[in-house]
Coordinates of C-alpha atoms and ligand atoms in Angstrom, one line a residue:
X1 CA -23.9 -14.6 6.7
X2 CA -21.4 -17.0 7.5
X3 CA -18.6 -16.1 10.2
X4 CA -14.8 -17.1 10.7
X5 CA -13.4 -18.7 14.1
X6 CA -9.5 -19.0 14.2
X7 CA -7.7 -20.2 16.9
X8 CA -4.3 -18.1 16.7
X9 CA -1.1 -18.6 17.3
X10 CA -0.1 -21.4 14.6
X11 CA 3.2 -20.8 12.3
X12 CA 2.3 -20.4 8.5
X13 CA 4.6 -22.9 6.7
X14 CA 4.2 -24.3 3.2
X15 CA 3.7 -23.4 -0.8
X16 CA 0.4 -21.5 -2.1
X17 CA 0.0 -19.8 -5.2
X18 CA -1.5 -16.4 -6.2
X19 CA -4.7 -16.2 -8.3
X20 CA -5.7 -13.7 -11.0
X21 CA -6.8 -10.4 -9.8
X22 CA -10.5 -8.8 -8.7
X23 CA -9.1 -5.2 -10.1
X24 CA -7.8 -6.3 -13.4
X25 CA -10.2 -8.9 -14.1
X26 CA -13.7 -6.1 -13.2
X27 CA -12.1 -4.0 -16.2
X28 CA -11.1 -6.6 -18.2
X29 CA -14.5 -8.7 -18.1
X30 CA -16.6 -4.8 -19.0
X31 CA -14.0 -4.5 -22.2
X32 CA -15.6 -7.6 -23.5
X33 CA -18.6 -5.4 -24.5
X34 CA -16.6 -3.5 -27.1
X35 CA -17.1 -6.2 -29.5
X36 CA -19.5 -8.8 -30.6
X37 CA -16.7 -11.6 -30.8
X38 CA -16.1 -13.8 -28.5
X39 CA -13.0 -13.4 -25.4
X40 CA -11.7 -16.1 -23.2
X41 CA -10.0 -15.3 -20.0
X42 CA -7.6 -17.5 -18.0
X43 CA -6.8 -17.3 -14.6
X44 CA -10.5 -15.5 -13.1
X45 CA -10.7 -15.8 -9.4
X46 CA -13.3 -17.6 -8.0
X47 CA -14.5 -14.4 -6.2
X48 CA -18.6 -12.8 -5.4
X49 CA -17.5 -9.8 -7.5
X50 CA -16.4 -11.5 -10.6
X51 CA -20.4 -13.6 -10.6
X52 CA -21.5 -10.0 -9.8
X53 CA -19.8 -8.8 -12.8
X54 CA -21.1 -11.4 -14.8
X55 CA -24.4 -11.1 -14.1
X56 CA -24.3 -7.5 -15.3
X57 CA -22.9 -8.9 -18.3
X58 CA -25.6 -11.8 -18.9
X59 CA -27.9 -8.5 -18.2
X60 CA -26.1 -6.5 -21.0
X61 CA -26.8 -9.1 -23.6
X62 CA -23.8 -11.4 -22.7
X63 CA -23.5 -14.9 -23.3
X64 CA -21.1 -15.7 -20.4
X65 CA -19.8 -19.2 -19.9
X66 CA -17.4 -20.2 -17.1
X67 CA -15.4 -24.0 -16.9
X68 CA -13.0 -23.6 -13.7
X69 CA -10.7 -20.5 -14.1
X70 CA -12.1 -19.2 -17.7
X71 CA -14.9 -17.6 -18.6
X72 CA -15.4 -16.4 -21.9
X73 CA -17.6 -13.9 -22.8
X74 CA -19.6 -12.5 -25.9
X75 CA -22.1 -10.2 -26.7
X76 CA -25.3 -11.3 -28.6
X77 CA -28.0 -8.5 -28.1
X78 CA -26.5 -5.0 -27.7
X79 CA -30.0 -3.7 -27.4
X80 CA -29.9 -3.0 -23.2
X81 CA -27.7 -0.8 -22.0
X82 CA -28.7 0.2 -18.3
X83 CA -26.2 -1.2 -15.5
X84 CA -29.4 -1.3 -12.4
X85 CA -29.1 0.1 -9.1
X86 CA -29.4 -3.2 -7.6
X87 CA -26.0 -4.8 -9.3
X88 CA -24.4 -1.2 -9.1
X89 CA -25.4 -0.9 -5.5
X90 CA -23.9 -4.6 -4.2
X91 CA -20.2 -3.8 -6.3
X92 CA -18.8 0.2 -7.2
X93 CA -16.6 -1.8 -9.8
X94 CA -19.9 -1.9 -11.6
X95 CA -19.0 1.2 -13.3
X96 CA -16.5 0.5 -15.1
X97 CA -19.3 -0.7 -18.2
X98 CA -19.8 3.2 -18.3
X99 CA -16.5 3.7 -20.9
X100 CA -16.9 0.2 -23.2
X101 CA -21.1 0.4 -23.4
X102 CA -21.1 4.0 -24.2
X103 CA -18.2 3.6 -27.3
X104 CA -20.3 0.7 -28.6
X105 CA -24.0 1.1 -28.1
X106 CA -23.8 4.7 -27.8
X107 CA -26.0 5.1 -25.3
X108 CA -25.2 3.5 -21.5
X109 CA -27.6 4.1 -18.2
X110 CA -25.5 3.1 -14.9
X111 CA -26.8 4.2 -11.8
X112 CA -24.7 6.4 -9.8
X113 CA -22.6 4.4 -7.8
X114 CA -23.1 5.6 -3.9
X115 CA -20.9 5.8 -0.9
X116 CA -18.7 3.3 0.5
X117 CA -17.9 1.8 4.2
X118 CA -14.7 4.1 3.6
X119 CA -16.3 7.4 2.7
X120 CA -17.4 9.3 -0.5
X121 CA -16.3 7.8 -3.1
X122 CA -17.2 10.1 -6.2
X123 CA -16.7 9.5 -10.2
X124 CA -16.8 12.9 -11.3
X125 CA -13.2 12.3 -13.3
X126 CA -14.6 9.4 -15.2
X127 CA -17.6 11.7 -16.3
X128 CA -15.1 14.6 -16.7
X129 CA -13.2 12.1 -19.6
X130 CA -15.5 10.7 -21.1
X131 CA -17.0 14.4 -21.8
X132 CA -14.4 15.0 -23.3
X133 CA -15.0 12.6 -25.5
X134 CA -17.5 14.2 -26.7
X135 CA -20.4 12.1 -24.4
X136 CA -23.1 14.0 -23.2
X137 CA -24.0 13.5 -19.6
X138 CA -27.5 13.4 -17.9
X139 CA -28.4 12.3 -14.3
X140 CA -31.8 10.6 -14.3
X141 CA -33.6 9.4 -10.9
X142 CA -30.0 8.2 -9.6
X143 CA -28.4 7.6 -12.6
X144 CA -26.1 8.9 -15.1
X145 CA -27.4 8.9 -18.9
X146 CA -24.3 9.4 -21.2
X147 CA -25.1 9.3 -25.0
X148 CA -23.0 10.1 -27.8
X149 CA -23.0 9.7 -31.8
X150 CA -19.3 8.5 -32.4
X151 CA -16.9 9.6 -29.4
X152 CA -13.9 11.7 -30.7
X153 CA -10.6 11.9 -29.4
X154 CA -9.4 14.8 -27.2
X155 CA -6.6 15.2 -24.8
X156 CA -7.8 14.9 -20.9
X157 CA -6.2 15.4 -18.0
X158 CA -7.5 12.7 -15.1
X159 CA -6.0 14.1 -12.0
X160 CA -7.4 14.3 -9.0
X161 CA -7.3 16.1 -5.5
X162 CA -6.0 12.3 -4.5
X163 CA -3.8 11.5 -7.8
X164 CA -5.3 9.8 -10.8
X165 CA -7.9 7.3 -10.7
X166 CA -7.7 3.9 -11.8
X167 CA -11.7 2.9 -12.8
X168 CA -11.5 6.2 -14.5
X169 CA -8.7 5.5 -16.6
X170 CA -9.8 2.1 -17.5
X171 CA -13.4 3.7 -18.8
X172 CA -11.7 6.4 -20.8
X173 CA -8.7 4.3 -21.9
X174 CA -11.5 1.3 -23.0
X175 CA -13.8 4.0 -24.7
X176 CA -11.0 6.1 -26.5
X177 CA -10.2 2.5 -28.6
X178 CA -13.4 3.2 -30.4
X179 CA -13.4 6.7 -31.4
X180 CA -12.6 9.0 -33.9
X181 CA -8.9 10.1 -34.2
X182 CA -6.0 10.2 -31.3
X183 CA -6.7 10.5 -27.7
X184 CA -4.5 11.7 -24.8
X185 CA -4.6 10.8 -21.4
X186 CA -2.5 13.3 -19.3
X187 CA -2.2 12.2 -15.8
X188 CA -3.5 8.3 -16.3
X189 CA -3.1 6.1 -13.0
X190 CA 0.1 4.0 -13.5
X191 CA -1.1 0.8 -11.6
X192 CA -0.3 -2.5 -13.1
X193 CA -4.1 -3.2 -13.6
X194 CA -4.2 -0.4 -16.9
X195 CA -1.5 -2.0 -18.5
X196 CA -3.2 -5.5 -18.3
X197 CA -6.2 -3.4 -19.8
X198 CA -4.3 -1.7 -22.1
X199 CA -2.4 -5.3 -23.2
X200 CA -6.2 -6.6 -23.6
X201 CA -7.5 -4.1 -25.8
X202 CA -4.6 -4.2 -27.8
X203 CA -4.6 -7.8 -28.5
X204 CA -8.5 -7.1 -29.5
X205 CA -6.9 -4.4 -32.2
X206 CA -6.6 -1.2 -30.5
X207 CA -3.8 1.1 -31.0
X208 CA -2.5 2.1 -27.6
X209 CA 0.5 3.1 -26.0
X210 CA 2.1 4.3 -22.5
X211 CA -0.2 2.5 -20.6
X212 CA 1.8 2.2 -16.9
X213 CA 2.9 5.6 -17.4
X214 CA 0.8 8.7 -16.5
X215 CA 0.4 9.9 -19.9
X216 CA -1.5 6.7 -23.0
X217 CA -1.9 7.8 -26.2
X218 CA -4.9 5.8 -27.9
X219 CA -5.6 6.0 -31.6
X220 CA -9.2 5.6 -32.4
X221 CA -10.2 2.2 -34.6
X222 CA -13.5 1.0 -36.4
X223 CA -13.5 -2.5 -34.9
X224 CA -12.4 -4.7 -32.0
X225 CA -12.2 -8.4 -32.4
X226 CA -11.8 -11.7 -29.9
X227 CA -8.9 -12.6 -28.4
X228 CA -7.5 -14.9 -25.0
X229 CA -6.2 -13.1 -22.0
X230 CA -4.6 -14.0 -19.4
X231 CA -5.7 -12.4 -15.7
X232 CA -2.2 -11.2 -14.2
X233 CA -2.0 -12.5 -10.6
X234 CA -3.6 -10.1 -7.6
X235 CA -0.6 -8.0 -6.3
X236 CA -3.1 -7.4 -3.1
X237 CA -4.2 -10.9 -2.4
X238 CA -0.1 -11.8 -2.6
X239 CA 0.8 -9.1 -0.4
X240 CA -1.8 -9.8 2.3
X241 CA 0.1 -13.7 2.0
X242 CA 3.4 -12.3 2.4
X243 CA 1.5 -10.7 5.5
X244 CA 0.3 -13.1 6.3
X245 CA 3.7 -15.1 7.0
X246 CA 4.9 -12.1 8.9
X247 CA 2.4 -12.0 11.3
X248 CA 2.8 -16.1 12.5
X249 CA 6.5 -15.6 12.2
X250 CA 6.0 -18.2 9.6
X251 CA 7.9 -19.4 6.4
X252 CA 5.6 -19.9 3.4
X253 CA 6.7 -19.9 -0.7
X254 CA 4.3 -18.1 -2.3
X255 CA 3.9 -19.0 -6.1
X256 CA 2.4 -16.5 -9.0
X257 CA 4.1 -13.4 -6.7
X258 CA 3.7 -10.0 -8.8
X259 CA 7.2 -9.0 -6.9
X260 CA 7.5 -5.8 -9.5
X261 CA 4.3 -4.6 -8.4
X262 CA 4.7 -4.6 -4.9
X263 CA 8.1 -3.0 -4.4
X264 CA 6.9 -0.4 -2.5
X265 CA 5.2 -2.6 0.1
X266 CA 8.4 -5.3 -0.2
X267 CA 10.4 -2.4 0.8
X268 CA 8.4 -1.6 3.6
X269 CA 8.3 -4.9 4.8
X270 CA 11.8 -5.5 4.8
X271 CA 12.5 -2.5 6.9
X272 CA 9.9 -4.1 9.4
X273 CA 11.9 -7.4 9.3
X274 CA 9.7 -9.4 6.9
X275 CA 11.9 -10.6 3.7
X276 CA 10.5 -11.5 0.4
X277 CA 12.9 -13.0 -2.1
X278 CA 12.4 -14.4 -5.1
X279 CA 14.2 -17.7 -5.3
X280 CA 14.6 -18.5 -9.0
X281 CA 16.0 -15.3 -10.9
X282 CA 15.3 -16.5 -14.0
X283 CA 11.3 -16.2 -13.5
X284 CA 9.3 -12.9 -14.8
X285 CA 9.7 -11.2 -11.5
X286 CA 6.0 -10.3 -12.4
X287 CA 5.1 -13.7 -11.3
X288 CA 7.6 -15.9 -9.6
X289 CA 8.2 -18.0 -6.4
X290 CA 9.1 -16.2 -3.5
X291 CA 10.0 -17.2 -0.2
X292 CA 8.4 -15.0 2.9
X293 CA 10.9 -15.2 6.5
X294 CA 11.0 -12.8 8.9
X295 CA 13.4 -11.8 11.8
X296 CA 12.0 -12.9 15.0
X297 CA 11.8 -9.1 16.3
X298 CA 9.5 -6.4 14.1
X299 CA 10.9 -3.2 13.8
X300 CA 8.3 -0.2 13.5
X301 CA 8.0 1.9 10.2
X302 CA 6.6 5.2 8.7
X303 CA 4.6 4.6 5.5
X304 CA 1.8 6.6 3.3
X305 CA -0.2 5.1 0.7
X306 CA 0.2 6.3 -2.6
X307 CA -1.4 5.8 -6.1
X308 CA 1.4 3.3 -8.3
X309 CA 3.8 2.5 -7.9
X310 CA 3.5 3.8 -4.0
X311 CA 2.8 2.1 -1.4
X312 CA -1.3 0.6 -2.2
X313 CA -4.5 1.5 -0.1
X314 CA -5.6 -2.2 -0.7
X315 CA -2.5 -3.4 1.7
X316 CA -2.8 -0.4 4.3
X317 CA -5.4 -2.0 6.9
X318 CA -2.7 -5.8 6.6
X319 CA 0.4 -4.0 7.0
X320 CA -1.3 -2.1 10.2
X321 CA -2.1 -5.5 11.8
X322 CA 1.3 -6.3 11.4
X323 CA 2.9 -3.4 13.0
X324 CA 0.6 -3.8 15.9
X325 CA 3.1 -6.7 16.9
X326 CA 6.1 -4.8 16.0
X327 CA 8.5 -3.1 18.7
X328 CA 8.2 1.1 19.0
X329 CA 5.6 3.4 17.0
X330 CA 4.8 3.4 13.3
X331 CA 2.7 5.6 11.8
X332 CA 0.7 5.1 8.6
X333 CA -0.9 7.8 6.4
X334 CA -3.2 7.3 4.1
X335 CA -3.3 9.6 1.2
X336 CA -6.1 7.9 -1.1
X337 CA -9.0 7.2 0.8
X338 CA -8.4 9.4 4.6
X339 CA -11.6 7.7 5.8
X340 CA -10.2 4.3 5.3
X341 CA -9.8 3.1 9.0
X342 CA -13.0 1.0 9.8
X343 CA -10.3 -1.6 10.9
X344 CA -9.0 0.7 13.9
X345 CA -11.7 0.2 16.4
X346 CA -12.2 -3.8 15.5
X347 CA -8.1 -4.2 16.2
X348 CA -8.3 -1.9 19.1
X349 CA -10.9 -4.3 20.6
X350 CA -8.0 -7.3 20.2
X351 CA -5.8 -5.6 22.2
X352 CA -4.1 -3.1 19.8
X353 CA -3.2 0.3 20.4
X354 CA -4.1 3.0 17.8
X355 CA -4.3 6.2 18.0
X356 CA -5.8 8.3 15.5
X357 CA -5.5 11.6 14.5
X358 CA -7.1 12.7 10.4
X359 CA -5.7 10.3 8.0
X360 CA -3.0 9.4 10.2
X361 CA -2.9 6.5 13.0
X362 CA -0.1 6.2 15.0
X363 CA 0.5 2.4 16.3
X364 CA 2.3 1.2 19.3
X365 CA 3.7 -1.8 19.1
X366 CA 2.2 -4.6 21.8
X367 CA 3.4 -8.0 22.5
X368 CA 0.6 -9.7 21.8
X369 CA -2.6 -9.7 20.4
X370 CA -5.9 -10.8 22.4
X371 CA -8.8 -13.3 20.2
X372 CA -12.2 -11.3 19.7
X373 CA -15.5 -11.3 18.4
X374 CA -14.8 -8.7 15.6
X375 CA -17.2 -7.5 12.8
X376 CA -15.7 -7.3 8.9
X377 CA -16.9 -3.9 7.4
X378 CA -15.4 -3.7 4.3
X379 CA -13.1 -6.2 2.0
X380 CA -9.3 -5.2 3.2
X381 CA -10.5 -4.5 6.8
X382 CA -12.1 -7.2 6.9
X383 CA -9.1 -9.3 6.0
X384 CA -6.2 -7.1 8.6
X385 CA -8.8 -8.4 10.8
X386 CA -8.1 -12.7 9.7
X387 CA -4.0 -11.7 10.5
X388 CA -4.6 -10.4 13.4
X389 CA -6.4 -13.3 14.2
X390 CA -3.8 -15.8 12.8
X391 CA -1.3 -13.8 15.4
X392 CA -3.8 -13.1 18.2
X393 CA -3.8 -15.5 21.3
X394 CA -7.1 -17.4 21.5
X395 CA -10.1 -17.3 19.5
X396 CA -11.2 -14.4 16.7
X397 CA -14.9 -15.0 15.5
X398 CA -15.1 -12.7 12.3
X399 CA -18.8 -11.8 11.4
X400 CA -20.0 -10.8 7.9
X401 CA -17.2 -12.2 5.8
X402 CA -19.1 -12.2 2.7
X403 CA -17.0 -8.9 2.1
X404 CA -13.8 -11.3 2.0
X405 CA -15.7 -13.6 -0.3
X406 CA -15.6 -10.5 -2.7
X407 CA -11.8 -10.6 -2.6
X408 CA -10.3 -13.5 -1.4
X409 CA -11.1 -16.9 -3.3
X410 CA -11.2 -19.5 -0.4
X411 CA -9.2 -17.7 2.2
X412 CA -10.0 -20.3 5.0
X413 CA -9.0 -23.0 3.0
X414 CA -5.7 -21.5 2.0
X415 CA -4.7 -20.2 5.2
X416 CA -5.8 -23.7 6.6
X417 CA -3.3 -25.3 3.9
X418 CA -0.8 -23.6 5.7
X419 CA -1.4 -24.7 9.3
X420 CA -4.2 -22.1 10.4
X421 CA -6.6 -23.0 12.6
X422 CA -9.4 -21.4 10.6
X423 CA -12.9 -22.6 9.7
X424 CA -16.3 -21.2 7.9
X425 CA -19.5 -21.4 10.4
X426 CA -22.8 -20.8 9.1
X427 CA -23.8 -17.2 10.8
X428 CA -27.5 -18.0 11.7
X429 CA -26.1 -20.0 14.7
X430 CA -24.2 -17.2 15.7
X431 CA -24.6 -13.6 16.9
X432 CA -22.4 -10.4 16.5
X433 CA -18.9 -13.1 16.4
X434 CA -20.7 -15.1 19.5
X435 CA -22.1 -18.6 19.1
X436 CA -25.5 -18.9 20.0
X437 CA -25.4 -22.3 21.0
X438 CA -22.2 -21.8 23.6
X439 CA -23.1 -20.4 26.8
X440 CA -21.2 -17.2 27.1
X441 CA -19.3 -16.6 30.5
X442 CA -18.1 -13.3 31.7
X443 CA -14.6 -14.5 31.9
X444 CA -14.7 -14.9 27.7
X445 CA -16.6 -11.5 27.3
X446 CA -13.7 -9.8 29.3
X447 CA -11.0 -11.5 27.8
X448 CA -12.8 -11.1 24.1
X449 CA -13.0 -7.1 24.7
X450 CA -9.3 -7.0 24.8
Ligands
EPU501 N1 -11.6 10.0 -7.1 C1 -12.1 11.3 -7.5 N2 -13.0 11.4 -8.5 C2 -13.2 10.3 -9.3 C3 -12.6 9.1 -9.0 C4 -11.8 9.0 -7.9 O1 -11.9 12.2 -6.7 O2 -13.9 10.5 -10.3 C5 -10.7 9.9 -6.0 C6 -11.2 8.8 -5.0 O3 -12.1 9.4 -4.1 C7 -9.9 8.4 -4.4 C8 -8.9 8.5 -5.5 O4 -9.5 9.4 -6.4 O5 -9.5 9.3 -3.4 C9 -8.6 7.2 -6.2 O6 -9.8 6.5 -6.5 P1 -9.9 5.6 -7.8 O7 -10.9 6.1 -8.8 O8 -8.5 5.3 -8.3 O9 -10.5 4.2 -7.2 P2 -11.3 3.2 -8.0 O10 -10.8 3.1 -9.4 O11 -12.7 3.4 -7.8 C10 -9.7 1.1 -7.6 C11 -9.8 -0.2 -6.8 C12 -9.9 0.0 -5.3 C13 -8.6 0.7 -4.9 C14 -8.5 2.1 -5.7 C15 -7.2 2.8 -5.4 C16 -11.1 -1.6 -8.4 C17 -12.3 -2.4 -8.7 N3 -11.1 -0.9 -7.2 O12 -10.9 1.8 -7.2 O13 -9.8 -1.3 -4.8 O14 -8.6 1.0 -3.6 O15 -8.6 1.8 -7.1 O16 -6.1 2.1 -5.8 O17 -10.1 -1.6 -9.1 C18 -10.3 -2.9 -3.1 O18 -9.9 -3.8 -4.0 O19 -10.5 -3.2 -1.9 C19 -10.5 -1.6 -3.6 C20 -11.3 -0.7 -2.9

């Protein structure tokens, strides 16, 4: 388990660029099992979830090939069709084979995905579609059996007690291309990631429309074929960037920025103090240059996350980091996931002050942050916790970042492109963020409980 030690306080400045994203490409990569042609996708991150994901595919039958940023993918045996507890278990994403394996094969066996470090995490609403659809649904020693002869479209609502859901959408929207007659998804998550789904499938023949908007019709066809796609570039990797830059004061043009999907943090962030603007308005302000300054004083903000296009859950635990430094009291809800605060305690211990009350913390802005030996507990904690370390005074040791590695392709190296003072060390010579080999001295253990 290797571990991050930063020394803080140096200025981002520089150009990086944004690659493709972890939630479109999870989908994107399972859609390649609706057909036995072959599909070639363009801008994969280098990221532990995407060699996750294909290893479930090689285990599904898959020939998967990958030179650099492409991997193509096509199916050669559809005679498996069980996604194992052990692959299911180490990514939730794992799921989303449920929708494309059961329109094709049939049959699908996916063990039921459990918890996460954020709390219950259930897919009731992606078994509620693809019912529906006419599946019928077992559960099996831990896992869900779903079999059906052909699916047949139906009109089915996807809302939530938390708004739509996004894995959901993607499993009913993939499996709808494939059955019989017109399906209707009332209530479909908007977020950018469907429509990249939705332009996929369609460029592999299915007839869909109104993906981005909560209601996609889908008419059912016989076939899908091969095709090239594109990944579109993370809108949360960019965002944490843009974050990034705020927190070291710094001034950093960020390539491949999906400005049109991150309004609602951009927004945000400019009431804070942090400006994003594109600097070439003839670019698809999908993915363009942008330039990230801020004022040298933060002001505080109020902000809830939101399913599309509100403010993301992915970005909550960065943009708290940076109000920590900010000048009066924010307060952040969060509305998806009111569990999702494993960061609070770890930024507490670098000097921050949170206070938490439900799915509400309310931050008061400090002058500065203090270095700490800090556990990473899940993938966007873990990486609030790398800002504040950029911004902190001293030195952050961050323990377990494998659950950045699922995330963020090479985040050391990037942020060390840009001046950081960051480097990978190989955990087994360290302990809970504290080198085993350095003699420890009271003074440090003080200053590193913040
Ligand atoms: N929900 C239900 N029932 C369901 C499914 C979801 O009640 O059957 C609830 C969830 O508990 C949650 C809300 O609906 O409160 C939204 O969950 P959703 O299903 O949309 O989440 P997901 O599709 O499993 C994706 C991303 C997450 C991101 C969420 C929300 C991928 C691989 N994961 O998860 O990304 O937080 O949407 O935007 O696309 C991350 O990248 O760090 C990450 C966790």
């Amino acid at each position: 388990m290797d571990v991050f030690k930063i020394q803080g306080g140096q200025r981002l400045t520089g150009k990086i660029s944004v690659d493709g994203s972890k939630n479109a490409a999870l989908p994107l990569l399972a859609a390649s099992l609706l057909t036995t042609e072959s599909i070639q996708f363009d801008c994969m991150p280098d990221l532990s979830d995407i060699a996750n994901m294909s290893n479930l595919l090689l285990e599904l039958g898959c020939n998967v090939e990958q030179n650099k940023n492409s991997i193509t993918v096509q199916v050669k045996d559809e005679s498996t069709s069980h996604a194992r507890y052990d692959i299911v278990r180490t990514m939730r994403a794992s799921v989303c084979v449920l929708g494309p394996l059961l329109a094709r094969r049939g049959k699908v066996r996916v063990s039921m995905p459990g918890g996460c470090a954020f709390g219950d995490r259930p897919i009731d609403l992606h078994l509620r579609g693809l019912e529906a659809l006419g599946a019928k649904i077992e559960l099996d020693g831990g896992d869900i059996i779903a079999t059906a002869d052909r699916l047949k479209g139906s009109t089915i609502f996807l809302g939530g007690p938390f708004g739509s859901t996004v894995l959901g959408t993607a499993n009913v929207m993939s499996a709808a291309t494939l059955a019989e007659g017109r399906t209707i998804i009332e209530s479909a998550a908007c977020e950018p990631e469907i429509s990249d789904l939705a332009l996929l499938l369609n460029n592999m023949g299915a007839k869909i429309s109104g993906a981005g908007t909560p209601r996609i019709i889908i008419d059912g066809v016989d076939d899908l074929s091969g095709t090239t796609h594109s990944v579109m570039p993370d809108r949360i990797v960019a965002g944490t960037w843009a974050i990034a830059t705020a927190m070291t004061n710094g001034d950093v043009s960020i390539e491949r920025f999906p400005l049109d999907h991150l309004l609602a943090v951009t927004n945000i962030l400019s009431t804070v103090g942090v400006h994003v603007n594109q600097t070439d308005p003839s670019q698809d302000p999908r993915s363009c240059t942008v330039q990230v300054i801020s004022d040298r004083y933060l002001k505080p903000v109020m902000f809830t996350t939101q399913p599309f296009p509100g403010f993301p859950t992915d970005l909550q635990a960065q943009m708290m980091a940076l109000l920590c430094l900010s000048r009066g009291n924010s307060i952040i809800t969060e509305k998806i996931y009111p569990e999702r605060f494993m960061h609070v305690p770890e930024l507490s211990r670098m000097g921050a002050r949170l206070v938490r009350q439900g799915a509400t913390v309310i931050v008061q802005g400090v002058d500065h942050l203090v270095g700490a030996p800090v556990m990473a507990s899940d993938l966007r904690a873990s990486a609030s916790l790398v800002l504040a370390g950029l911004a902190a005074e001293g030195e952050t040791t961050i323990s377990r970042v494998y659950h950045l590695d699922r995330g963020y392709a090479s985040m050391e190296k990037i942020l060390a492109s840009l001046g950081a003072k960051i480097e990978r060390i190989d955990g087994s010579t360290v302990v809970d963020g504290l080198p085993l080999i350095e003699t420890v001295s009271p003074k440090k253990v003080i200053q590193s409980n913040g």
